[in-house]
PDB file of C-alpha atoms and ligand atoms in Angstrom:
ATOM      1  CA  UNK R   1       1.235  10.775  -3.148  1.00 87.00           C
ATOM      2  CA  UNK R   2      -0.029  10.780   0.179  1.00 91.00           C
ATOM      3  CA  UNK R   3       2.380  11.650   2.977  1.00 93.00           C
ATOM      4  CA  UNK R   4       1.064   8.675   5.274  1.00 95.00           C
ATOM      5  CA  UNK R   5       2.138   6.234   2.504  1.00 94.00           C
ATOM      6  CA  UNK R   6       5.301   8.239   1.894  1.00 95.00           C
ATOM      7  CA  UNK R   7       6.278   7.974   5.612  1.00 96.00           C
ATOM      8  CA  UNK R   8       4.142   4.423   6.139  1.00 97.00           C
ATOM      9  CA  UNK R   9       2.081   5.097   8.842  1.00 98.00           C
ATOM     10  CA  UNK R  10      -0.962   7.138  10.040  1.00 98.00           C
ATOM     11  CA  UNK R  11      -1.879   8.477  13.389  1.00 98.00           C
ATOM     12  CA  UNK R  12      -5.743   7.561  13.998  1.00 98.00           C
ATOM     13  CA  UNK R  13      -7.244   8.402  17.579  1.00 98.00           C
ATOM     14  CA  UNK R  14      -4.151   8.763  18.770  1.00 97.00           C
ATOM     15  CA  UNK R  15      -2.700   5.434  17.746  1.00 97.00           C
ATOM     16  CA  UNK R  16      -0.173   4.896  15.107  1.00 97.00           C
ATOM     17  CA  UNK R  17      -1.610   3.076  12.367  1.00 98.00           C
ATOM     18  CA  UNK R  18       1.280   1.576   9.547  1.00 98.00           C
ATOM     19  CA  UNK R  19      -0.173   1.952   5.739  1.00 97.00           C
ATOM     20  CA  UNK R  20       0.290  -0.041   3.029  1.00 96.00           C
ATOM     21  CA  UNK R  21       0.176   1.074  -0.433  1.00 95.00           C
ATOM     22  CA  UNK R  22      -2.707   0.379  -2.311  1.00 95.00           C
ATOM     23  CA  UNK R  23      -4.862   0.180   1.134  1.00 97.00           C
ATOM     24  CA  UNK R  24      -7.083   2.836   1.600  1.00 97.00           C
ATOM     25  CA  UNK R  25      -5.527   5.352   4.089  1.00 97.00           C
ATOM     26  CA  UNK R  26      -7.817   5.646   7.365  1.00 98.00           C
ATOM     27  CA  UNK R  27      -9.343   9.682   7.562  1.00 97.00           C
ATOM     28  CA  UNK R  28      -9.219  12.144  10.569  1.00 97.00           C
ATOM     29  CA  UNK R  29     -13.064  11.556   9.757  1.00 97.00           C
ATOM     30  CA  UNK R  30     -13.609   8.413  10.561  1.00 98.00           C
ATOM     31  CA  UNK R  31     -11.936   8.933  14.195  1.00 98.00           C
ATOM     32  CA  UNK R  32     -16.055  10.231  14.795  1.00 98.00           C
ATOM     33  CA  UNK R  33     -17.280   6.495  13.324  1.00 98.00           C
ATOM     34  CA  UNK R  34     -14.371   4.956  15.496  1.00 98.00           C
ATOM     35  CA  UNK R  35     -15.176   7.037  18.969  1.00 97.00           C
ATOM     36  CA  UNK R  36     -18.917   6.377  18.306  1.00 98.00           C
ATOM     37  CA  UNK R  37     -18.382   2.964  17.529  1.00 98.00           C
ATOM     38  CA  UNK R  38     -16.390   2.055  20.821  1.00 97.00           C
ATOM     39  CA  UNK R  39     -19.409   4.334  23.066  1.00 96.00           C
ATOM     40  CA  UNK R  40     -21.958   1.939  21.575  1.00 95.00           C
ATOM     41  CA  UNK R  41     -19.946  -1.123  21.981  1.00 94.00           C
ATOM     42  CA  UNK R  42     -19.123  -0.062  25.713  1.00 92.00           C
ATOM     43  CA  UNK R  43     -23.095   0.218  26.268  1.00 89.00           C
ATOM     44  CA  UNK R  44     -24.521  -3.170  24.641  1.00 83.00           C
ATOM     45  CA  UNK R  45     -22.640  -5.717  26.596  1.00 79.00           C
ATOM     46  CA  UNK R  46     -19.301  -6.739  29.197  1.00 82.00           C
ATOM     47  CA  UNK R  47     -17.842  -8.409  26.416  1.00 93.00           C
ATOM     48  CA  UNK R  48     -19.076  -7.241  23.296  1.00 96.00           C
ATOM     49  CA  UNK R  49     -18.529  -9.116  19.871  1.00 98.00           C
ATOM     50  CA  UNK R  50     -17.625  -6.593  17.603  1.00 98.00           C
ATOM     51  CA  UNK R  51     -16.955  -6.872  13.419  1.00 98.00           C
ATOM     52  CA  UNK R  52     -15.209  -4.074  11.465  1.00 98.00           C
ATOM     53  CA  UNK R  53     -16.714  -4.662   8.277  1.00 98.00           C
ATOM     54  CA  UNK R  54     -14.777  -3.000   5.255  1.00 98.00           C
ATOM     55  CA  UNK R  55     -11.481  -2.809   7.213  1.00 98.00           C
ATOM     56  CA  UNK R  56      -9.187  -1.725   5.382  1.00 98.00           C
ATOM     57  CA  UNK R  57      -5.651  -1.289   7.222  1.00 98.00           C
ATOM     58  CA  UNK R  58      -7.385  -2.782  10.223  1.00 98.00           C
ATOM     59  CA  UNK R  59      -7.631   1.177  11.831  1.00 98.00           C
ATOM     60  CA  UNK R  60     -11.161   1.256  13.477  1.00 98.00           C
ATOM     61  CA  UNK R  61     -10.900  -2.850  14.411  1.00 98.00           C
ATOM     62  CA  UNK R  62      -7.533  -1.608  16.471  1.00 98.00           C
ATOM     63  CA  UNK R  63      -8.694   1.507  18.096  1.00 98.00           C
ATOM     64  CA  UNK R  64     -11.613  -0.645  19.528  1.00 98.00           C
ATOM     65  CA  UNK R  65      -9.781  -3.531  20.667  1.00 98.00           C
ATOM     66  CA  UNK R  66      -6.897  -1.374  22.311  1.00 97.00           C
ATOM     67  CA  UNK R  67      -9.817   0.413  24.063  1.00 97.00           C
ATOM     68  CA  UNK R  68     -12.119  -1.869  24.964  1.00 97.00           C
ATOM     69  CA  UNK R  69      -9.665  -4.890  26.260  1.00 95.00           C
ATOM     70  CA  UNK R  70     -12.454  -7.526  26.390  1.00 95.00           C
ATOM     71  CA  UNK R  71     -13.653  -7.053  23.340  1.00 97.00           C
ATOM     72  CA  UNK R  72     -13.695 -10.271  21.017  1.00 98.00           C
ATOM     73  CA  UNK R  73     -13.219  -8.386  17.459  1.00 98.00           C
ATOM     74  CA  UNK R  74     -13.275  -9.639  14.056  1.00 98.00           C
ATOM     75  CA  UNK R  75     -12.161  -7.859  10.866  1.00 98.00           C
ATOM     76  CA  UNK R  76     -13.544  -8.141   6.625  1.00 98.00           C
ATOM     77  CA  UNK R  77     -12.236  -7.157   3.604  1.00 98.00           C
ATOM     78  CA  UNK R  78     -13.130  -8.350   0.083  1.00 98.00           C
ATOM     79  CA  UNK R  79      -9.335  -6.754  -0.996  1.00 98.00           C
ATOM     80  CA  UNK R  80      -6.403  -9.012  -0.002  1.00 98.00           C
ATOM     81  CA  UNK R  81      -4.060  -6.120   0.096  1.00 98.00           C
ATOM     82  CA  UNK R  82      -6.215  -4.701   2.758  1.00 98.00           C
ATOM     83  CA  UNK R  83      -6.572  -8.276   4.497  1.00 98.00           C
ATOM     84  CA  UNK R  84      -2.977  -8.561   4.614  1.00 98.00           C
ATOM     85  CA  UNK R  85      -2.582  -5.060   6.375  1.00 98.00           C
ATOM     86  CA  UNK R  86      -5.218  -5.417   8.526  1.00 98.00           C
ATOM     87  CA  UNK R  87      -3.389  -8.368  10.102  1.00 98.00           C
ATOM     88  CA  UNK R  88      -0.136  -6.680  10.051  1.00 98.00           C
ATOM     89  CA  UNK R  89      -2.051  -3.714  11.604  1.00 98.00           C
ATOM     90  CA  UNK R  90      -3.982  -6.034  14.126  1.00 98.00           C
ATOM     91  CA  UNK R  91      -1.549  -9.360  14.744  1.00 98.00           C
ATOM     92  CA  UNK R  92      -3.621 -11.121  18.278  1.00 97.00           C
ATOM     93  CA  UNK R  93      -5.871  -8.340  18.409  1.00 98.00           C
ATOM     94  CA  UNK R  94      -8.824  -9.837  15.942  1.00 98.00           C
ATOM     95  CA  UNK R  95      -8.975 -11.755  13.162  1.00 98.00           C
ATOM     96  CA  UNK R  96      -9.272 -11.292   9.686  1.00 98.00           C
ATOM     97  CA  UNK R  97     -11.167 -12.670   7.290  1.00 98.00           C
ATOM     98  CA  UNK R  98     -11.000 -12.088   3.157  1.00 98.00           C
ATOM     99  CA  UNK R  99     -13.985 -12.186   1.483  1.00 98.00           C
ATOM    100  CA  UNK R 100     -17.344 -10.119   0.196  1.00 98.00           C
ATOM    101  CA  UNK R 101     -18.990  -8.443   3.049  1.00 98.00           C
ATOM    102  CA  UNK R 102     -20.470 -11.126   5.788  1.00 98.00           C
ATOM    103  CA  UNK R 103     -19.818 -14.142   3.272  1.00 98.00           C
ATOM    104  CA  UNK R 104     -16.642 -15.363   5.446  1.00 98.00           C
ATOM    105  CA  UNK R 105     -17.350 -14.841   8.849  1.00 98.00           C
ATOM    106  CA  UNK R 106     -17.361 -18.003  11.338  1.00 98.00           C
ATOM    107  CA  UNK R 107     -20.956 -19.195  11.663  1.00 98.00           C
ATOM    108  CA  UNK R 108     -19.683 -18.931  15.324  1.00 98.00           C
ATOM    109  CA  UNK R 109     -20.778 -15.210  15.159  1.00 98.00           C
ATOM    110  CA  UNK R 110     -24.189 -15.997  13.949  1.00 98.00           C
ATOM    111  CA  UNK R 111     -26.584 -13.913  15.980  1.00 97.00           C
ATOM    112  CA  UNK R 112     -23.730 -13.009  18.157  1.00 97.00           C
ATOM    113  CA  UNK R 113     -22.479  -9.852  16.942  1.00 97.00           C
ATOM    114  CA  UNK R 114     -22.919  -7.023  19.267  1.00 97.00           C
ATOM    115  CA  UNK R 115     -21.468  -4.000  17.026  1.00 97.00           C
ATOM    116  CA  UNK R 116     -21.035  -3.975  13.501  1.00 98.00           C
ATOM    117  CA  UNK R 117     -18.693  -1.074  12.435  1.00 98.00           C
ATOM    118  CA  UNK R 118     -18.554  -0.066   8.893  1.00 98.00           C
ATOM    119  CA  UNK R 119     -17.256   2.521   6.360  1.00 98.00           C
ATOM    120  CA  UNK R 120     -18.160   0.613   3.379  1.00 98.00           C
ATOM    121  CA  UNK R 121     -17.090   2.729  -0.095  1.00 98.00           C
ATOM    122  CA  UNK R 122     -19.974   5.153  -0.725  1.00 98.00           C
ATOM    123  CA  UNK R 123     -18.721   7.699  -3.317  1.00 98.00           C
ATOM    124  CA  UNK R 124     -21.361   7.507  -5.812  1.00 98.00           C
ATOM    125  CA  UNK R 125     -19.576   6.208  -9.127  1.00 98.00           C
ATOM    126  CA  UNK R 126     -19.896   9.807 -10.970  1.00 97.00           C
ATOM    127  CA  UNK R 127     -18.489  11.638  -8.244  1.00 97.00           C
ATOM    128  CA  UNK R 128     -15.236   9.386  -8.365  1.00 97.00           C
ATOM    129  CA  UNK R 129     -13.172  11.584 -10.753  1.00 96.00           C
ATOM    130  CA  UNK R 130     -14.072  14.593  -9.227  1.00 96.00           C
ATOM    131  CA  UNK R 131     -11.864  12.838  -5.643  1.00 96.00           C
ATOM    132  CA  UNK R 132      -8.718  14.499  -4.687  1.00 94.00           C
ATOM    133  CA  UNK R 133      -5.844  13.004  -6.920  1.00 93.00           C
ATOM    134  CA  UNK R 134      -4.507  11.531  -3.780  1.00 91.00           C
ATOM    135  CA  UNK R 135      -7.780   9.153  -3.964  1.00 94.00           C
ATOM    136  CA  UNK R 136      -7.827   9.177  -7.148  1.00 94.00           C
ATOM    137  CA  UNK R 137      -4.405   7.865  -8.258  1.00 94.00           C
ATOM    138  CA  UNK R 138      -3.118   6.070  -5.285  1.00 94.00           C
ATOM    139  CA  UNK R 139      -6.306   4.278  -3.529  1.00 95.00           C
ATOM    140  CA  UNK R 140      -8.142   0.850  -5.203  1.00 95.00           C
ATOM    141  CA  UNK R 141     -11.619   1.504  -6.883  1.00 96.00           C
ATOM    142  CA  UNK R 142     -13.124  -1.092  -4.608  1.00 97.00           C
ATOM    143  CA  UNK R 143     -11.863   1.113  -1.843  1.00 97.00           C
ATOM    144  CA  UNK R 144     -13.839   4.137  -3.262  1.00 97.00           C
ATOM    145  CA  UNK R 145     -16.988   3.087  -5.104  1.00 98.00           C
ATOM    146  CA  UNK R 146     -20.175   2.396  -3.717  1.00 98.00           C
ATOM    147  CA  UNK R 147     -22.242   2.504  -7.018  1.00 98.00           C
ATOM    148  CA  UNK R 148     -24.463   4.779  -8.753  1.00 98.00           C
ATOM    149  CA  UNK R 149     -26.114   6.850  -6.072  1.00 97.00           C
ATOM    150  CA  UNK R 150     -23.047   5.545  -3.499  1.00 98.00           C
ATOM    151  CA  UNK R 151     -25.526   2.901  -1.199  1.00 98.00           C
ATOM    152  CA  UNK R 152     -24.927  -0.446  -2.606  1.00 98.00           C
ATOM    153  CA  UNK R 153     -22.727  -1.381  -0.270  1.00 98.00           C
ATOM    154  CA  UNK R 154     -25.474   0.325   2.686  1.00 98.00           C
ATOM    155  CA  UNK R 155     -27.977  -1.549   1.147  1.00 98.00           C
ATOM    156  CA  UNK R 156     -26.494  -4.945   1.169  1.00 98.00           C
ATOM    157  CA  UNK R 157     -25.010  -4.367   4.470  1.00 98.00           C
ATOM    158  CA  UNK R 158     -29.061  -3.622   5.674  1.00 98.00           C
ATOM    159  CA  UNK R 159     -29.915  -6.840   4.072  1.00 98.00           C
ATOM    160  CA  UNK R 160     -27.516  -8.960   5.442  1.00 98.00           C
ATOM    161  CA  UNK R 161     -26.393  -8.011   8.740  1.00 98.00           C
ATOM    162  CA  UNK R 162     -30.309  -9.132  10.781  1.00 96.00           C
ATOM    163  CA  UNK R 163     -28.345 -12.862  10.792  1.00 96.00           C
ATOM    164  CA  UNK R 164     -25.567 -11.745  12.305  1.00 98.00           C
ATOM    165  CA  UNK R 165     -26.399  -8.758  14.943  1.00 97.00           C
ATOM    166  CA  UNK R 166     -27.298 -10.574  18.559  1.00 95.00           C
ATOM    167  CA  UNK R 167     -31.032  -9.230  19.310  1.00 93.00           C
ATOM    168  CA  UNK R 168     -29.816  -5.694  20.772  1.00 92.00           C
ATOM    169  CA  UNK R 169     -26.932  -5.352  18.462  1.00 95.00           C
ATOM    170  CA  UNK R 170     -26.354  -2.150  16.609  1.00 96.00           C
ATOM    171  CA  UNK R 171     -24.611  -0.726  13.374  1.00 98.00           C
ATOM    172  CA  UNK R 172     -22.782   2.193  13.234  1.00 98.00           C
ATOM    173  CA  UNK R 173     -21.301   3.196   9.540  1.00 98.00           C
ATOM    174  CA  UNK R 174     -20.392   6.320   7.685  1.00 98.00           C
ATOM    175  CA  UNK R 175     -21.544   8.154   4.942  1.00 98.00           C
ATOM    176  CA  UNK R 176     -21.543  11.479   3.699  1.00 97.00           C
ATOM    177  CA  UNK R 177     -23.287  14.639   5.076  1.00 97.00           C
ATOM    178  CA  UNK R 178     -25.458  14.685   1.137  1.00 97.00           C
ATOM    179  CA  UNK R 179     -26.620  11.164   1.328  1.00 97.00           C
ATOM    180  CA  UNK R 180     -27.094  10.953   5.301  1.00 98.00           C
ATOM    181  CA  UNK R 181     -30.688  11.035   5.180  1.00 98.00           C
ATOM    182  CA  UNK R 182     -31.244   8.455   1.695  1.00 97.00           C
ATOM    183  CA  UNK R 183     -28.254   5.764   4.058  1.00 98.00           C
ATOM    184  CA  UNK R 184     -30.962   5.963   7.078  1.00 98.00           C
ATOM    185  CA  UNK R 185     -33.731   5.609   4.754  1.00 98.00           C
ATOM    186  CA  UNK R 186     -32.075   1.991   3.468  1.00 98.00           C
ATOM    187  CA  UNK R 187     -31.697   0.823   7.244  1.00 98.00           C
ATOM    188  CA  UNK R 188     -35.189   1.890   7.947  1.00 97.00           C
ATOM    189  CA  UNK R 189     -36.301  -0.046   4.997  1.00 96.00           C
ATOM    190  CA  UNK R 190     -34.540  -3.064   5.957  1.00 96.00           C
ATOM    191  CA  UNK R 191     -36.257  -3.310   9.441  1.00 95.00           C
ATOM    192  CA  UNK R 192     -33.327  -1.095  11.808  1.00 97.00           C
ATOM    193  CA  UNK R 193     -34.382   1.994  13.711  1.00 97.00           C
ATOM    194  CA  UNK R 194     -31.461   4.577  12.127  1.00 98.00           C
ATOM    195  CA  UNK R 195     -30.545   7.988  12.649  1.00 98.00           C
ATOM    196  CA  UNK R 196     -27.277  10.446  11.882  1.00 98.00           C
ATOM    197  CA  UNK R 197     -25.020  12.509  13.508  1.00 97.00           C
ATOM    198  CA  UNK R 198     -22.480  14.508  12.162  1.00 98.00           C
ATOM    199  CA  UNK R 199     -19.188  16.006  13.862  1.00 97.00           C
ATOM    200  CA  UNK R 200     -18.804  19.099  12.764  1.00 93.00           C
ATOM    201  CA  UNK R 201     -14.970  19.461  13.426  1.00 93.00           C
ATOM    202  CA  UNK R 202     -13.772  16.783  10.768  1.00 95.00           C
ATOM    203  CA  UNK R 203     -16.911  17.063   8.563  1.00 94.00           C
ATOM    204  CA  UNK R 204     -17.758  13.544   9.296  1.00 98.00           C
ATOM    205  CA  UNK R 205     -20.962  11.880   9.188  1.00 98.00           C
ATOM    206  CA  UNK R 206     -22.580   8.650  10.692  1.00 98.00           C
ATOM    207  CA  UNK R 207     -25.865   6.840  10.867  1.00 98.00           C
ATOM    208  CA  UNK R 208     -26.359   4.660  14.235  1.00 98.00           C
ATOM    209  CA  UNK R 209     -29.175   1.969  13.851  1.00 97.00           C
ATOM    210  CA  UNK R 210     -30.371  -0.920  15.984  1.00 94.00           C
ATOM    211  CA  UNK R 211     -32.556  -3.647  15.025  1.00 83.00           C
ATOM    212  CA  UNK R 212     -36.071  -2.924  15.896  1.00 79.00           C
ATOM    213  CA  UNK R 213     -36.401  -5.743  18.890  1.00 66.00           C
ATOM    214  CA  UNK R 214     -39.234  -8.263  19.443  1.00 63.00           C
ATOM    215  CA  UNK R 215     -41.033  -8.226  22.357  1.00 57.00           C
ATOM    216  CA  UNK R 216     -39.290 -10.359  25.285  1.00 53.00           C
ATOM    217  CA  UNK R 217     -42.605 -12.766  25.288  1.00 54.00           C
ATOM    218  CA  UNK R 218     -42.035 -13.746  21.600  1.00 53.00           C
ATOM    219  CA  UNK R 219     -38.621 -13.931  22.008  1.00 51.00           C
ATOM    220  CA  UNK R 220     -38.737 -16.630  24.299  1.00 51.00           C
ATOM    221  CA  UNK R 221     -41.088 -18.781  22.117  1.00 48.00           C
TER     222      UNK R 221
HETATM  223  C1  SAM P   1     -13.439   3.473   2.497  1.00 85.51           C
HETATM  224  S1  SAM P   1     -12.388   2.055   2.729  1.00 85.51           S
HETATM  225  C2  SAM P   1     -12.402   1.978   4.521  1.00 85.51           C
HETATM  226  C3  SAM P   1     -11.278   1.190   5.117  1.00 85.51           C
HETATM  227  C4  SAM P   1     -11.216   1.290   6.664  1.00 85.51           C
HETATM  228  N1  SAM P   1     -12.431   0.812   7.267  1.00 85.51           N
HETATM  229  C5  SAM P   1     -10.934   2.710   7.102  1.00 85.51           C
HETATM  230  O1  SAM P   1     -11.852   3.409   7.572  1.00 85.51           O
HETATM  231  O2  SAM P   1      -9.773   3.141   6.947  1.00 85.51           O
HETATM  232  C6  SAM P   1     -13.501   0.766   2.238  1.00 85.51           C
HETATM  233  C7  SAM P   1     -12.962  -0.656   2.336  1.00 85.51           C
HETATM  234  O3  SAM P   1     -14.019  -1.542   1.929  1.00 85.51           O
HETATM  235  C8  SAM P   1     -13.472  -2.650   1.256  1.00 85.51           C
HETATM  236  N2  SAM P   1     -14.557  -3.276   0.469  1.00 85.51           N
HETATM  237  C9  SAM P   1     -15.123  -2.832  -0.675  1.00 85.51           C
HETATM  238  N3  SAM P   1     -16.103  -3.665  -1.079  1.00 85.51           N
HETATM  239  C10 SAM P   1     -16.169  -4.646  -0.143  1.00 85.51           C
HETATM  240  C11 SAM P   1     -16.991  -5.811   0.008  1.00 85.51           C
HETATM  241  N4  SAM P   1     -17.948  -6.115  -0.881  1.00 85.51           N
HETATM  242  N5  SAM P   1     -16.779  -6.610   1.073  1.00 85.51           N
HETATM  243  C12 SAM P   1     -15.800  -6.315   1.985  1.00 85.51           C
HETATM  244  N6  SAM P   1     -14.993  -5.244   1.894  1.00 85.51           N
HETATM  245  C13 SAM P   1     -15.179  -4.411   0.854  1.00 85.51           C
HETATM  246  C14 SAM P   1     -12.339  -2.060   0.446  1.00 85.51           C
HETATM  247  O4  SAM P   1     -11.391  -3.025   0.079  1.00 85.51           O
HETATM  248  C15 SAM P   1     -11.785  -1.009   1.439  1.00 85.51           C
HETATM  249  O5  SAM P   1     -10.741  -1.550   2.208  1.00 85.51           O
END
C-alpha cells in the first residue's frame, strides 16, 4: 500500500496534500508540471484563468491557486472519487467539475482559459501490468490508462482544448521521457506550437504548447 494513503496525506511542492483511497496519489514528478505550470500562468496574464484538467486529488489546481492568489482556477475529473477529493483538497480555492475532459466546464470559460494544466493517464495499456504494485493494486484504471500507444487522452485534449484556450493561452501536460517527442507531435498536428522539457532530478517530463496565434489584423475582423 502506499505510505501517503496509509498516513492520508502527501507533501507536493511543499504543501500538504490529504489522499483519498482510490485517487491517484500526486508524484514528486509532477511538482516539474506544477512549477512550470504556475511560471507560464504568471507570464500570460494579471489574472489568469487557469483549468487543471485530470485533477485528481486537486494537487496541481492547489499549488497554483495558493501561489498565484488572483488566479480564477477551475478543476475536471471524469472519476467522482477524485471529484470529491479534489474539493476536499481545494474547498474556495476552485471549483470542481465531474465529467469527461472539457464536457462540463461553464461555457463562461469559453475562449477564456489562460492555462490549461494536465497530466491526463498516458501509460500505454500494455505497459500497465508491468506498473509498480503500488499502481497497480491500489490506483483506478482510469487513473492509469491512456490507451494503446498511451496518447488518447493527448490527442483528445489537442482536439478539444482550441474552444477553450483565450488567443495566447497555453497547455502544459506531462508525459513520459519515451513518448515526449510522439505527445508534441499530436499538439503540432492539432494546430499548437509544442515542445518538451524534462527535469532531470525527478525524471519528469513535460510538453509546453501555445496555440499558433492569428495575426492581430484578422483578429480584429
Ligand atoms: C495520472 S492521474 C493525475 C491526477 C492529478 N492531476 C495528479 O497529478 O495527481 C489522471 C487523472 O485523470 C482522470 N481522468 C481519466 N480520464 C479522464 C477523462 N476522460 N476526463 C477527465 N478526467 C479523466 C483520472 O480520474 C485521474 O484522476
Amino acid at each position: 500500500m502506499p505510505l501517503e494513503l496509509v498516513v492520508g496525506w502527501v507533501d507536493f511542492c511543499g504543501r500538504r496534500i490529504a489522499v483519498h483511497s482510490g485517487v491517484f496519489v500526486p508524484r514528486r514528478r509532477s511538482e516539474f508540471l506544477a512549477s512550470t505550470a504556475v511560471a507560464l500562468a504568471q507570464r500570460t496574464a494579471l489574472c489568469p484563468v487557469i483549468v487543471d484538467l485530470c485533477c485528481g486529488s486537486g494537487a496541481i489546481a492547489k499549488v497554483i491557486k495558493l501561489t498565484i492568489k488572483n488566479a480564477e482556477v477551475y478543476a475536471a475529473d471524469i472519476d467522482a472519487r477524485s471529484v470529491r477529493s479534489a474539493r476536499q483538497n481545494l474547498g474556495q480555492d476552485a471549483e470542481v467539475f465531474e465529467g469527461d475532459l472539457f464536457d462540463d466546464l461553464p461555457s463562461k470559460l469559453l475562449h477564456r482559459v489562460d492555462l490549461i494544466v494536465a497530466n491526463a493517464p498516458y501509460v500505454p495499456t500494455d505497459a500497465l501490468e508491468f506498473l509498480p504494485a503500488d499502481a497497480r493494486l491500489y490506483e483506478p484504471r482510469v487513473a492509469l490508462d491512456g490507451g494503446p500507444d498511451g496518447s488518447d487522452l493527448h490527442r483528445r485534449i489537442a482536439a478539444e482544448c482550441h474552444e477553450w484556450l483565450s488567443p495566447d493561452g497555453v497547455i502544459v501536460i506531462e508525459t513520459s521521457h519515451a513518448q515526449a517527442t510522439g505527445t508534441v507531435e499530436v499538439f503540432r498536428e492539432n494546430g499548437l506550437f509544442a515542445v518538451w522539457g524534462t527535469d532531470a532530478n525527478t525524471d519528469a517530463t513535460i510538453v509546453s504548447c501555445q496555440r499558433i496565434s492569428e495575426p492581430a489584423e484578422e483578429r480584429r475582423h
